[in-house]
Coordinates of C-alpha atoms in Angstrom, one line a residue:
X1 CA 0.0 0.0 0.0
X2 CA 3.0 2.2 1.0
X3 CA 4.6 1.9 -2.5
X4 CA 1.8 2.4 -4.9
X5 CA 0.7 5.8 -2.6
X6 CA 4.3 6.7 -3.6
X7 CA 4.0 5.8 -7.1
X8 CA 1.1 8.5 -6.9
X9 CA 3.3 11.4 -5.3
X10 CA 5.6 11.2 -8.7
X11 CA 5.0 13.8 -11.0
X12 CA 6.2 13.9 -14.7
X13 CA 7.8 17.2 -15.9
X14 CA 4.5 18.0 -17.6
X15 CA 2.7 17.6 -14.3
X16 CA 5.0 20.0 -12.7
X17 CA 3.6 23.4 -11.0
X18 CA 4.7 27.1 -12.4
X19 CA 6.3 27.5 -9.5
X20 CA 8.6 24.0 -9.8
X21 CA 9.7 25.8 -13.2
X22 CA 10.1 29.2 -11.6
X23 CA 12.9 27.4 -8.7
X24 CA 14.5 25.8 -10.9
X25 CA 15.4 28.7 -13.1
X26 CA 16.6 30.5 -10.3
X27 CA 18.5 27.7 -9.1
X28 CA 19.9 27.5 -12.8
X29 CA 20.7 31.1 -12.6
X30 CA 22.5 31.5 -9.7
X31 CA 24.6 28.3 -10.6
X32 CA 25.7 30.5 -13.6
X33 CA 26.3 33.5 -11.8
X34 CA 28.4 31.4 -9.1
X35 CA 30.6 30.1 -12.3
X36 CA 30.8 33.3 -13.8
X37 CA 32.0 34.7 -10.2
X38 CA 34.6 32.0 -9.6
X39 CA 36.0 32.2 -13.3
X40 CA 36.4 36.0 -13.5
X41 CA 39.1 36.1 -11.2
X42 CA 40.0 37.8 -7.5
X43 CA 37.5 40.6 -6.9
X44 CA 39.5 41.8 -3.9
X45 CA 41.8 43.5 -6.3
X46 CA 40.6 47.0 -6.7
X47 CA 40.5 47.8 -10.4
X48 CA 38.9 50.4 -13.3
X49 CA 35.0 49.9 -13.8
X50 CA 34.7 52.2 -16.3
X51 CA 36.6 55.3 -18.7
X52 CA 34.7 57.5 -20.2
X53 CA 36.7 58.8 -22.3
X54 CA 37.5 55.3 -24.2
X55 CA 38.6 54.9 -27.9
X56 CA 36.3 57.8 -28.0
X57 CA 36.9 61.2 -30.2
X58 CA 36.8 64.3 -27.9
X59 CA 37.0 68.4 -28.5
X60 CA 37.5 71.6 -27.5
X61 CA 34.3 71.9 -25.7
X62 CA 35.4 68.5 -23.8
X63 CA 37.5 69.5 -20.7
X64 CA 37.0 66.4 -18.5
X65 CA 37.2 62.7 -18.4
X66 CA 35.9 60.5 -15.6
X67 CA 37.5 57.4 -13.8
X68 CA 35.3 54.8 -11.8
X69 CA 36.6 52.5 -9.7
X70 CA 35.4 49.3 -8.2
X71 CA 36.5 49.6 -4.7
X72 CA 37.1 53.3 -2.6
X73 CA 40.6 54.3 -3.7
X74 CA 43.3 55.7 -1.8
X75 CA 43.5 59.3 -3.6
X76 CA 47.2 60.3 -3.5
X77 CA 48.1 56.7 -4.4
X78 CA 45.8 57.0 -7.8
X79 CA 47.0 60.6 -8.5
X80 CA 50.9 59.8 -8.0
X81 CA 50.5 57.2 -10.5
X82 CA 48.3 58.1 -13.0
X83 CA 49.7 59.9 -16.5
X84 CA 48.5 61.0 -19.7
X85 CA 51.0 60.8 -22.6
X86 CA 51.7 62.9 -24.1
X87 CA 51.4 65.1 -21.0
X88 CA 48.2 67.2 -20.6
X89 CA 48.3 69.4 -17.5
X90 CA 45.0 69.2 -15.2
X91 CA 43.4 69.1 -11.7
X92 CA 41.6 66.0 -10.4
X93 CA 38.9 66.1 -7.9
X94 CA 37.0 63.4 -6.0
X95 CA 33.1 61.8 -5.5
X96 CA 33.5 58.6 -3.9
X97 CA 34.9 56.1 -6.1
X98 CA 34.8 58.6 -9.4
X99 CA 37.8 60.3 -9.7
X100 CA 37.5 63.7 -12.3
X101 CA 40.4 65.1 -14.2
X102 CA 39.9 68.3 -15.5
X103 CA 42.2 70.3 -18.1
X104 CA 43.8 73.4 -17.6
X105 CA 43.7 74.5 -21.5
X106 CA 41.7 72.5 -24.6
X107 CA 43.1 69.7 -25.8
X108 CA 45.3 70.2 -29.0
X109 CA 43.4 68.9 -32.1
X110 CA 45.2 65.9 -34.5
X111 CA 47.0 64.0 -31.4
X112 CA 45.9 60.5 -30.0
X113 CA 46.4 59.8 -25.8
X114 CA 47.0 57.3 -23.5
X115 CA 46.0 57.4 -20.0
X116 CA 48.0 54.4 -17.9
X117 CA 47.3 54.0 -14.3
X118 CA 50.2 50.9 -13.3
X119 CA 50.1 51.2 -9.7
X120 CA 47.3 52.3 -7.1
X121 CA 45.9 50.9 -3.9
X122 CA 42.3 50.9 -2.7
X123 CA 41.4 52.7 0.9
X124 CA 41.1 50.1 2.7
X125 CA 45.0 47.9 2.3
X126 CA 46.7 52.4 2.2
X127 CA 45.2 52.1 6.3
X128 CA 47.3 48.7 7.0
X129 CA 50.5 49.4 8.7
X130 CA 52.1 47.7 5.8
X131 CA 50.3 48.8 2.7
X132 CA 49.7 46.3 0.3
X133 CA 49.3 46.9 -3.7
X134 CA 46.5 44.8 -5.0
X135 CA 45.4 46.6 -8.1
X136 CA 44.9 45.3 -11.7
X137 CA 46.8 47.6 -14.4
X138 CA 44.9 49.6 -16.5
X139 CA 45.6 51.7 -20.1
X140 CA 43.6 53.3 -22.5
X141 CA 43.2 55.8 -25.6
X142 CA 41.5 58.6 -26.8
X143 CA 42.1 60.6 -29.5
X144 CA 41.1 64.6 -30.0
X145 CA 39.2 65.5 -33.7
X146 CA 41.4 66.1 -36.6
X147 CA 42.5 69.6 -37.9
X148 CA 40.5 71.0 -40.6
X149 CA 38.9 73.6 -41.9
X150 CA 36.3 74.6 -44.4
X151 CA 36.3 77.4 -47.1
X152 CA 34.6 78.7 -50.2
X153 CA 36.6 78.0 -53.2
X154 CA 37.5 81.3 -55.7
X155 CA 39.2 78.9 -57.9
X156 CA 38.9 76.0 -60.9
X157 CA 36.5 73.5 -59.8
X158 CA 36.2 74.8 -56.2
X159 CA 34.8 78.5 -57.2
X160 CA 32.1 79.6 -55.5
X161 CA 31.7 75.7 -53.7
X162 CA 32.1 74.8 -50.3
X163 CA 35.6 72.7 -49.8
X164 CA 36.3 71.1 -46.6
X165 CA 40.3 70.8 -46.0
X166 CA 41.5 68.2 -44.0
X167 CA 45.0 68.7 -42.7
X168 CA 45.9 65.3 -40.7
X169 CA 45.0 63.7 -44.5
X170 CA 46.1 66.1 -46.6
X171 CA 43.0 65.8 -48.4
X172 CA 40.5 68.4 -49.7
X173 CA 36.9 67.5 -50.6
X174 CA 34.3 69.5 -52.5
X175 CA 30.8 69.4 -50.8
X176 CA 28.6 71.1 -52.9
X177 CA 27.1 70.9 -56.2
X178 CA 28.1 73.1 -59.1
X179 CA 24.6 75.1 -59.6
X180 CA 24.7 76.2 -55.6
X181 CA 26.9 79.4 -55.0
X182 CA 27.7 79.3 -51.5
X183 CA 27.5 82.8 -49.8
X184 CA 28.1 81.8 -46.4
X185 CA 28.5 79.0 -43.6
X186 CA 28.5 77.6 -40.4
X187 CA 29.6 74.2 -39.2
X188 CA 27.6 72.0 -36.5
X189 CA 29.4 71.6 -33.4
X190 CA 30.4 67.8 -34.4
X191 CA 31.8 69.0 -37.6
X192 CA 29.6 66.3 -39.4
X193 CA 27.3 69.0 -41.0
X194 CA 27.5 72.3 -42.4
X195 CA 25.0 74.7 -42.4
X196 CA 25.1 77.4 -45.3
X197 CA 23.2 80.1 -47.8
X198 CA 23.3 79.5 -51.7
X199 CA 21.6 80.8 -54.3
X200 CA 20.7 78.5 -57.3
X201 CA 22.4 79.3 -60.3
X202 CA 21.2 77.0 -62.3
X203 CA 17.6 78.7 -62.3
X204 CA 19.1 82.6 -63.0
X205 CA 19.4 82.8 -58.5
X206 CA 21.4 86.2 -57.1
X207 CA 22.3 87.1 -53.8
X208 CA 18.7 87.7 -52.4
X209 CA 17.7 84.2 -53.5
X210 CA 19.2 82.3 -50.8
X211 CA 18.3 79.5 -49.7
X212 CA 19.4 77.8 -46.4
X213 CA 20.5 73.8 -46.6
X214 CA 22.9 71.7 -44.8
X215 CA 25.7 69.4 -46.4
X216 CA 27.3 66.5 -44.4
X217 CA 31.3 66.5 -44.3
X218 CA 31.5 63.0 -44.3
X219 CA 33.2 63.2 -40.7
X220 CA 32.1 60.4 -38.2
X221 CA 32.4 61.6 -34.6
X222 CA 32.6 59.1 -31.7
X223 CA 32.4 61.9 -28.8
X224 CA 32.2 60.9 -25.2
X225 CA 28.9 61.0 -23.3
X226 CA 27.8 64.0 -21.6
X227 CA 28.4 64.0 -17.8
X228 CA 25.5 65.7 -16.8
X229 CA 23.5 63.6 -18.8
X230 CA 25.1 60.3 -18.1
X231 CA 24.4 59.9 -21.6
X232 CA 21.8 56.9 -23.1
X233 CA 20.3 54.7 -21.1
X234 CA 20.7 50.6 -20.8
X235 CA 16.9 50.3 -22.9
X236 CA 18.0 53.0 -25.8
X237 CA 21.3 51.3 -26.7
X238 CA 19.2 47.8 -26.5
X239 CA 16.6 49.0 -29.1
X240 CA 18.7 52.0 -30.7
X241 CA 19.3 51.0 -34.7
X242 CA 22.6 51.5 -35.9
X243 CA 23.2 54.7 -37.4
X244 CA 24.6 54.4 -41.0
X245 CA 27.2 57.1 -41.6
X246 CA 26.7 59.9 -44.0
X247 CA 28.4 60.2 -46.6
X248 CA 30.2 63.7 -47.5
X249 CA 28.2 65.6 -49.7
X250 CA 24.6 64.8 -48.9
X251 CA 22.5 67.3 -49.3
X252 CA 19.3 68.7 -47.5
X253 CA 16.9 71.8 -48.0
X254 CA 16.4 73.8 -44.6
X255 CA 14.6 76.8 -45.7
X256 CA 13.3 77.8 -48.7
X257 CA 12.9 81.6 -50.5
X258 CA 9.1 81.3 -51.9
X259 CA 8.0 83.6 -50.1
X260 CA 10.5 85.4 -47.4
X261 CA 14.3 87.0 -48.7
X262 CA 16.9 85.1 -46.5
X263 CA 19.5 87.2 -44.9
X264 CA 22.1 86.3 -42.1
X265 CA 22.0 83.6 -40.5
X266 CA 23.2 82.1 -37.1
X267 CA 23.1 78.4 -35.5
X268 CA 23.3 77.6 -31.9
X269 CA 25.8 75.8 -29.9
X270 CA 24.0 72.6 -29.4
X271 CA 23.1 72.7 -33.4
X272 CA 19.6 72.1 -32.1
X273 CA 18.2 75.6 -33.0
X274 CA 18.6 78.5 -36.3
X275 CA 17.8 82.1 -36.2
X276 CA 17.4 83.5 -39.6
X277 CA 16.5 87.3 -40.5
X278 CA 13.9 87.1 -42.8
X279 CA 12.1 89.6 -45.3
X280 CA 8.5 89.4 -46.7
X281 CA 9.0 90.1 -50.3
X282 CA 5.7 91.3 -50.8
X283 CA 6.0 94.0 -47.8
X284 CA 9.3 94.9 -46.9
X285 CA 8.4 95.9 -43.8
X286 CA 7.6 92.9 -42.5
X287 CA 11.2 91.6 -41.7
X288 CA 12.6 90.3 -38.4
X289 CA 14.4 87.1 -36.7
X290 CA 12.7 83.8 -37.7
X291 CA 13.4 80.7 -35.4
X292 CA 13.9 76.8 -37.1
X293 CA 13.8 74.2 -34.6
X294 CA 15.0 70.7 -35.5
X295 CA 11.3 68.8 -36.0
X296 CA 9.3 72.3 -36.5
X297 CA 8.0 74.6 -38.4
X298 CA 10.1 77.9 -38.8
X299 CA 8.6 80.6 -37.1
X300 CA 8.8 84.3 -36.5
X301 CA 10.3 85.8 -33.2
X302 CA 8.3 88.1 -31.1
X303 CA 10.2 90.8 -30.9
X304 CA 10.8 94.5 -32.1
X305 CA 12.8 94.0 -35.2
X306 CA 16.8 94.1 -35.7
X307 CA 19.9 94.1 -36.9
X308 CA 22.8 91.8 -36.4
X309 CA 22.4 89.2 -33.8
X310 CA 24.2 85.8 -32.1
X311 CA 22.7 82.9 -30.5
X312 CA 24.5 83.1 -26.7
X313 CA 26.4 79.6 -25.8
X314 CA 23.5 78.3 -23.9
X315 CA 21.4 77.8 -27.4
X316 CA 18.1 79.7 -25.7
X317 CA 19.0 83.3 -25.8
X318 CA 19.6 85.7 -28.6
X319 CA 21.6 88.5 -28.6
X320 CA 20.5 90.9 -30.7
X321 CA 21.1 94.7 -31.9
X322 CA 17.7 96.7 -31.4
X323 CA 17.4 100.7 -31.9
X324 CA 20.7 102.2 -30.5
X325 CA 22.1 98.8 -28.5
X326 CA 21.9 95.4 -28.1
X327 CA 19.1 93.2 -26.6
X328 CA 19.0 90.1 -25.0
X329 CA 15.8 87.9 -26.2
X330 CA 14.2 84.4 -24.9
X331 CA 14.3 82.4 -27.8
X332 CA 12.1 79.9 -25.4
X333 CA 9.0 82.5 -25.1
X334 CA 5.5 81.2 -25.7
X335 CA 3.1 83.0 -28.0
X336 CA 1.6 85.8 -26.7
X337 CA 0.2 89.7 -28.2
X338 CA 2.8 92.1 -29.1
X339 CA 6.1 91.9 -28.8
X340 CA 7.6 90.2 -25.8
X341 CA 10.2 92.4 -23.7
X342 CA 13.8 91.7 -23.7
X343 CA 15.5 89.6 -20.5
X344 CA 17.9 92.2 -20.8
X345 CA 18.7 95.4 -23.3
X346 CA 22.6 97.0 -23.3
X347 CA 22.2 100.8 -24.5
X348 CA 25.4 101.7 -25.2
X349 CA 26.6 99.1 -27.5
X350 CA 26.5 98.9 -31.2
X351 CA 27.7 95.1 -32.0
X352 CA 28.7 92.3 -30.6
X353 CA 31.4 90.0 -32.1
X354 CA 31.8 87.4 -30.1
X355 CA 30.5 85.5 -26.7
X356 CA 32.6 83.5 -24.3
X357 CA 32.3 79.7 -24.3
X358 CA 30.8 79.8 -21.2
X359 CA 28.3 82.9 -21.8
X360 CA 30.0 84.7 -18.6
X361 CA 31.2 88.0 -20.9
X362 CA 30.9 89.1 -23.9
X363 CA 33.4 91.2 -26.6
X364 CA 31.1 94.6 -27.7
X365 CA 31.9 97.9 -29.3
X366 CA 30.9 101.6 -28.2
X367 CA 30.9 103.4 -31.3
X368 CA 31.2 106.5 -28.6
X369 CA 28.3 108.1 -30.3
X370 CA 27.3 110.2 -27.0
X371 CA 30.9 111.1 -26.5
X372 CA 31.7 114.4 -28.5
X373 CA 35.6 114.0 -27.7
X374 CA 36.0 111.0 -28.9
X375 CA 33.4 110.5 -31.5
X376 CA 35.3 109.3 -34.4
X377 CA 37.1 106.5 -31.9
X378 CA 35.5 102.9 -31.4
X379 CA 36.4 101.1 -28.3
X380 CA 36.1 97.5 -27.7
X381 CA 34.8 96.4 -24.2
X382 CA 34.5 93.4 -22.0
X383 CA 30.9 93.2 -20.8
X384 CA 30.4 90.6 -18.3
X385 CA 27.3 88.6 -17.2
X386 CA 27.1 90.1 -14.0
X387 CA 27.3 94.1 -15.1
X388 CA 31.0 94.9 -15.4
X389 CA 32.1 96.5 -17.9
X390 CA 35.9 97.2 -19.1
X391 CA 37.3 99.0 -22.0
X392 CA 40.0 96.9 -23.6
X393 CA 41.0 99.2 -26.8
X394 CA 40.6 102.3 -28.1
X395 CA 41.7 102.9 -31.9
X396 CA 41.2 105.8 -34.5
X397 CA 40.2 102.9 -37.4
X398 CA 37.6 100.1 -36.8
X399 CA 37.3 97.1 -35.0
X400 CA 36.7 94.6 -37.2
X401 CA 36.6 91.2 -35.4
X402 CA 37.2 89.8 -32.0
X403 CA 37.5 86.3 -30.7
X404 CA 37.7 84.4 -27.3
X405 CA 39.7 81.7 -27.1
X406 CA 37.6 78.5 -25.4
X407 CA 39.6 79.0 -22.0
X408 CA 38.5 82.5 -22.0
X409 CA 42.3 83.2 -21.3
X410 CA 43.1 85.5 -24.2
X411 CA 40.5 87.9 -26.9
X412 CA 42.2 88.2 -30.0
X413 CA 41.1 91.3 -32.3
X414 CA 41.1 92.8 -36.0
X415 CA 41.3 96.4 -35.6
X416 CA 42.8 99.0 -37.8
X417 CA 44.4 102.2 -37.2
X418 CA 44.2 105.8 -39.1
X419 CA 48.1 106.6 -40.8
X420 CA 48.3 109.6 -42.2
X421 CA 50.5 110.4 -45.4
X422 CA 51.9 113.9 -46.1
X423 CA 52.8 114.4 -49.4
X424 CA 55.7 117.4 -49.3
X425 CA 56.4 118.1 -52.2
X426 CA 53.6 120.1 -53.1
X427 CA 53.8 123.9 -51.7
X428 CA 50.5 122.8 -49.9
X429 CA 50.4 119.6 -48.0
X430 CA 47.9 117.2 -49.4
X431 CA 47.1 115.0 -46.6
X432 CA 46.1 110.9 -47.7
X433 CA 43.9 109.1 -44.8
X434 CA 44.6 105.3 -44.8
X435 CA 44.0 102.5 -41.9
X436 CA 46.2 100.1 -41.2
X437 CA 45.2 96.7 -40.0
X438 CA 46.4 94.4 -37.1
X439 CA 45.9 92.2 -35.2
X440 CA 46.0 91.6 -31.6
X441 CA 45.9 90.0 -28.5
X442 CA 44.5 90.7 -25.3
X443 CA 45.6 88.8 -22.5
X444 CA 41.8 88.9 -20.3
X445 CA 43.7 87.8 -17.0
X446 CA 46.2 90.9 -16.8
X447 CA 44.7 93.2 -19.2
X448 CA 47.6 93.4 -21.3
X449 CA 47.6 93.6 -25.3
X450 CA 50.2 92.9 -27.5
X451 CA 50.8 93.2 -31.3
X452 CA 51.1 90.0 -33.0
X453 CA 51.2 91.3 -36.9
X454 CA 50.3 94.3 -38.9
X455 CA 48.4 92.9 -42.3
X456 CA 47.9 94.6 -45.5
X457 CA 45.5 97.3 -46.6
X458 CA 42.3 95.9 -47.8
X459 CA 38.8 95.8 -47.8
X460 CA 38.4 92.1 -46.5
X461 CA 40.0 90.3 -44.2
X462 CA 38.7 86.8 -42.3
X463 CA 39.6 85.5 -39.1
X464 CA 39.3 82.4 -37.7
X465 CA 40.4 81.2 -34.3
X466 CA 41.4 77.0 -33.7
X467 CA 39.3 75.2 -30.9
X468 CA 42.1 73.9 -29.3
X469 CA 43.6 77.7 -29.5
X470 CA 47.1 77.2 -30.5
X471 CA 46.6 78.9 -34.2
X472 CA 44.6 80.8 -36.3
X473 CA 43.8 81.1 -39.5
X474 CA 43.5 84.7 -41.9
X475 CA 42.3 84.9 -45.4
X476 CA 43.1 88.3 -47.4
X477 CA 42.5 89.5 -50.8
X478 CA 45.3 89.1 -53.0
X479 CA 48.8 87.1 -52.8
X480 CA 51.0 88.1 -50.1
X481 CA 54.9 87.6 -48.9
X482 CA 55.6 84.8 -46.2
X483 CA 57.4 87.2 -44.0
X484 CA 55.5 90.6 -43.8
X485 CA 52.0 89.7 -45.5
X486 CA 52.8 92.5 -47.4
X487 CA 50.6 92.2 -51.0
X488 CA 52.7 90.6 -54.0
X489 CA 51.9 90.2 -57.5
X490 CA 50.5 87.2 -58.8
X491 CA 50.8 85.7 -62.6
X492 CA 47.4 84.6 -61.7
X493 CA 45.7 88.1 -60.6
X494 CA 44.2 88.5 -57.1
X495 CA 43.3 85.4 -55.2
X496 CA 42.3 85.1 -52.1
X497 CA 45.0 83.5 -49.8
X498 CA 44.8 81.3 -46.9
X499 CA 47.6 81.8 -44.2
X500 CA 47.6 79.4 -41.0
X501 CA 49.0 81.8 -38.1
X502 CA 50.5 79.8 -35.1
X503 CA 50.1 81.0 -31.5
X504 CA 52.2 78.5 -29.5
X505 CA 54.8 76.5 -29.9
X506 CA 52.5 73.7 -27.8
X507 CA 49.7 73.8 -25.5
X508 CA 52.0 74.1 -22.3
X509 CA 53.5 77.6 -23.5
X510 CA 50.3 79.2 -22.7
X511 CA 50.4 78.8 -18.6
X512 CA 54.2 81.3 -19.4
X513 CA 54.0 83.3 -22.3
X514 CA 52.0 85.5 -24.4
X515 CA 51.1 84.9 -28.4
X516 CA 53.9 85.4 -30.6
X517 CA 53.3 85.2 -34.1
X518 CA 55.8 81.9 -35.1
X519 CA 56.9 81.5 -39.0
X520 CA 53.2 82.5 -41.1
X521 CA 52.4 79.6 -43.2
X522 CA 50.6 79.8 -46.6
X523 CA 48.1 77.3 -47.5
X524 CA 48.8 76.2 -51.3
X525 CA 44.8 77.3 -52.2
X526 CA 42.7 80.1 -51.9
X527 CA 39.6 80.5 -50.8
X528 CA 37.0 82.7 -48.4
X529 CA 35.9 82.5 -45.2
X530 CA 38.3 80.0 -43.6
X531 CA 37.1 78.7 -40.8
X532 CA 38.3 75.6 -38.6
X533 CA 35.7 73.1 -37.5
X534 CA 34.8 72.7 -33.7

């Protein structure tokens, strides 16, 4: 009787309950994760989790890289050992078991990197009275974007195209088609797209025909993830698709001219956002600022209309020049009636040329309009976010272009200065007024300028600072010499020429010295409006 009650208890697997099947997955599971455990070796030793920076590409707007550990670290034992090679001098700070290193000055562009880490010892075997190192090596590389630059051609096959020059292959690449003739440009902060005006000549298109498209470069960045936003999460790399990288040379219509005149034209930091002055061509005056969001329909700004204007650094303010100064406008506002009021409006200042990196000051000129003694002067000031203002220069010319470098460290500036000639041979003196360009340097920590090189008479003249802030990059009209950039005679006529202008010998020269101007180089083509990529 015992044994066939027994017989009863036995269940086949198909008898068995869900929650048989439920244990014994878990038991299965745990089994693996007890192999997987045993095989993977000692997890006493203290190690590195995770490097954010890994095989990754990063920038000038990059200035820190994060290091996690697996066990709390003894500090002075990781920062004693660590190094970056080729040397790049920082600070680290501390949050548990992330260590931070942050860089003193941007990263130069066209180098790769390796950070090693050899020896360390976690907090707990640095309190033992005889310290023991149980740590597990650990190297890795990144690698900074490649120097290039992009230009419109005045030449051959490049006239009146937008080329893209890479430097670190020696390799130039034509972007647009033949019928577009590019009238200006601005590259995305990846440098995987450019944004730019053309009008189609193909169809009879001038000047006020422009339209507004974007061109990819055929650059494939691979930047690190953003720290404050940890970057994507575990579910969207799961069901992310693969992106398939662009080709250079693809080509995409932003904004058409049926029924508005395009004018300038600005894009914002995080290439998320475009201002565009717009005219009605029916009623020219209905003109203003026109916003194009990424996944919207342009549409006007409420606001008073303007003239020249720049989207600030963090991508939801516009800076913009209203009546006699310069305005500061949410580009976030909501619809409402009438014009929407300014956050902020600066009365004594005609233009702005350029915004720090960080959005903390901003380079703006007085045209000293209120100022009977000094009306014919222009002075260039440092207006800060927080009210200060500081007059850096003072000339008899113009100011024709200023530029922060991404450390905020040093301003450089175009300005030109009135010569005057006497001719004495006449029995009166005939007086000739010319200006005389430069450019400069303004050291924003001591408040001390120096001349770097005085450039030739002439109408146009293009400026472009490098990201990383070592060089810089002029185009003029005309051939010039190598040593003074003094015009020469070409068998060719007037061409526009590109010179590369270096700053520093390397990036630790900048913590000691000033900018010297070291051995002008000219670039074997011609073209205008150099510019480097981010």
């Amino acid at each position: 009787m015992v044994r066939r009650s027994r017989r009863r208890l036995q269940r086949s697997p198909a008898q068995r309950q869900p929650l048989d099947r439920v244990a014994i997955v878990v038991i299965a599971g745990l089994a693996l994760a007890i192999g997987l455990l045993v095989f993977s070796g000692d997890h006493a030793i203290a190690r590195v989790r995770e490097f954010t920076w890994q095989d990754r590409q990063v920038g000038a707007e990059d200035r820190a890289f994060v290091i996690t550990f697996s066990r709390p670290m003894d500090s002075v034992s990781v920062e004693e050992n660590l190094t970056i090679d080729p040397p790049l001098p920082g600070r680290v700070s501390w949050a548990g078991r992330r260590m931070a290193y942050t860089f003193d000055h941007p990263i130069p562009y066209g180098q790769s990197f390796k950070v090693s880490l050899q020896d360390a010892r976690d907090r707990f075997s640095a309190d033992l009275e005889q310290p023991i190192s149980r740590f597990a090596p650990f190297e890795a590389n990144f690698q900074t974007r490649d120097r290039a630059f992009l230009y419109i051609g005045v030449e051959g096959d490049e006239a009146n195209r937008l080329v893209l020059a890479d430097l670190q292959r020696q390799e130039r690449t034509i972007l647009t088609p033949r019928h577009l003739s590019v009238i200006h440009f601005i590259p995305y902060p990846l440098g995987d797209k450019v944004l730019f005006s053309a009008s189609d000549t193909s169809n009879g298109g001038g000047l006020l025909s422009q339209k507004l498209y974007t061109v990819t470069t055929g650059i494939h960045p691979h930047p690190p993830d953003d720290l404050m936003t940890g970057g994507p999460s575990l579910w969207e790399r799961l069901w992310s698709r693969p992106s398939v990288a662009a080709e250079s040379g693809e080509l995409e219509l932003v904004l058409d001219d049926k029924d508005y005149q395009n004018l300038k034209f600005d894009l914002s930091p995080d290439g998320q956002t475009i201002v565009v002055q717009r005219v009605n061509q029916q009623n020219p005056a209905d003109f203003g600022p026109w916003v194009i969001r990424q996944g919207q329909a342009p549409r006007p700004l409420d606001t008073d209309p303007g003239g020249d204007f720049l989207i600030a650094p963090d991508s939801q303010s516009l800076v913009l020049l209203q009546g006699e100064g310069t305005a500061i406008i949410d580009l976030e506002q909501q619809t409402q009636t009438g014009p929407s009021q300014p956050l902020d409006f600066l009365p004594d200042y005609g233009r702005v040329f350029d915004l720090a990196p960080d959005g903390s000051a901003a380079a703006m000129v007085n045209y000293n309009q209120n100022d009977p003694e000094r009306r014919f002067m222009e002075s260039l000031f440092l207006v800060t976010n927080v009210g200060q203002e500081e007059e850096l220069l003072q000339v008899s010319g113009a100011i024709l272009d200023a530029q922060f470098d991404s450390a905020k460290q040093f301003l450089y500036v175009l300005a030109s200065e009135v010569t005057v000639d006497t001719d004495n041979r006449d029995a009166i003196a005939s007086e000739s007024y010319t200006e005389q360009p430069m450019l400069l340097a303004i050291n924003l920590e001591a408040m001390a300028m120096t001349k770097l090189l005085l450039l030739p008479q002439q109408q146009r003249i293009h400026m472009s600072l490098a990201p990383d802030g070592l060089s810089l990059l002029l185009d003029l009209d005309g051939q010039v010499h190598a040593d003074t950039l003094e015009p020469s005679e070409s068998e060719n006529g007037d061409r526009a020429s590109i010179w590369h202008i270096p700053l520093f010998t390397d990036s630790e020269e900048r913590d000691t010295s000033t900018p010297t101007v070291i051995d002008p180089e000219p670039f074997p083509f011609h073209g205008l409006q150099a510019s480097w990529l981010p």
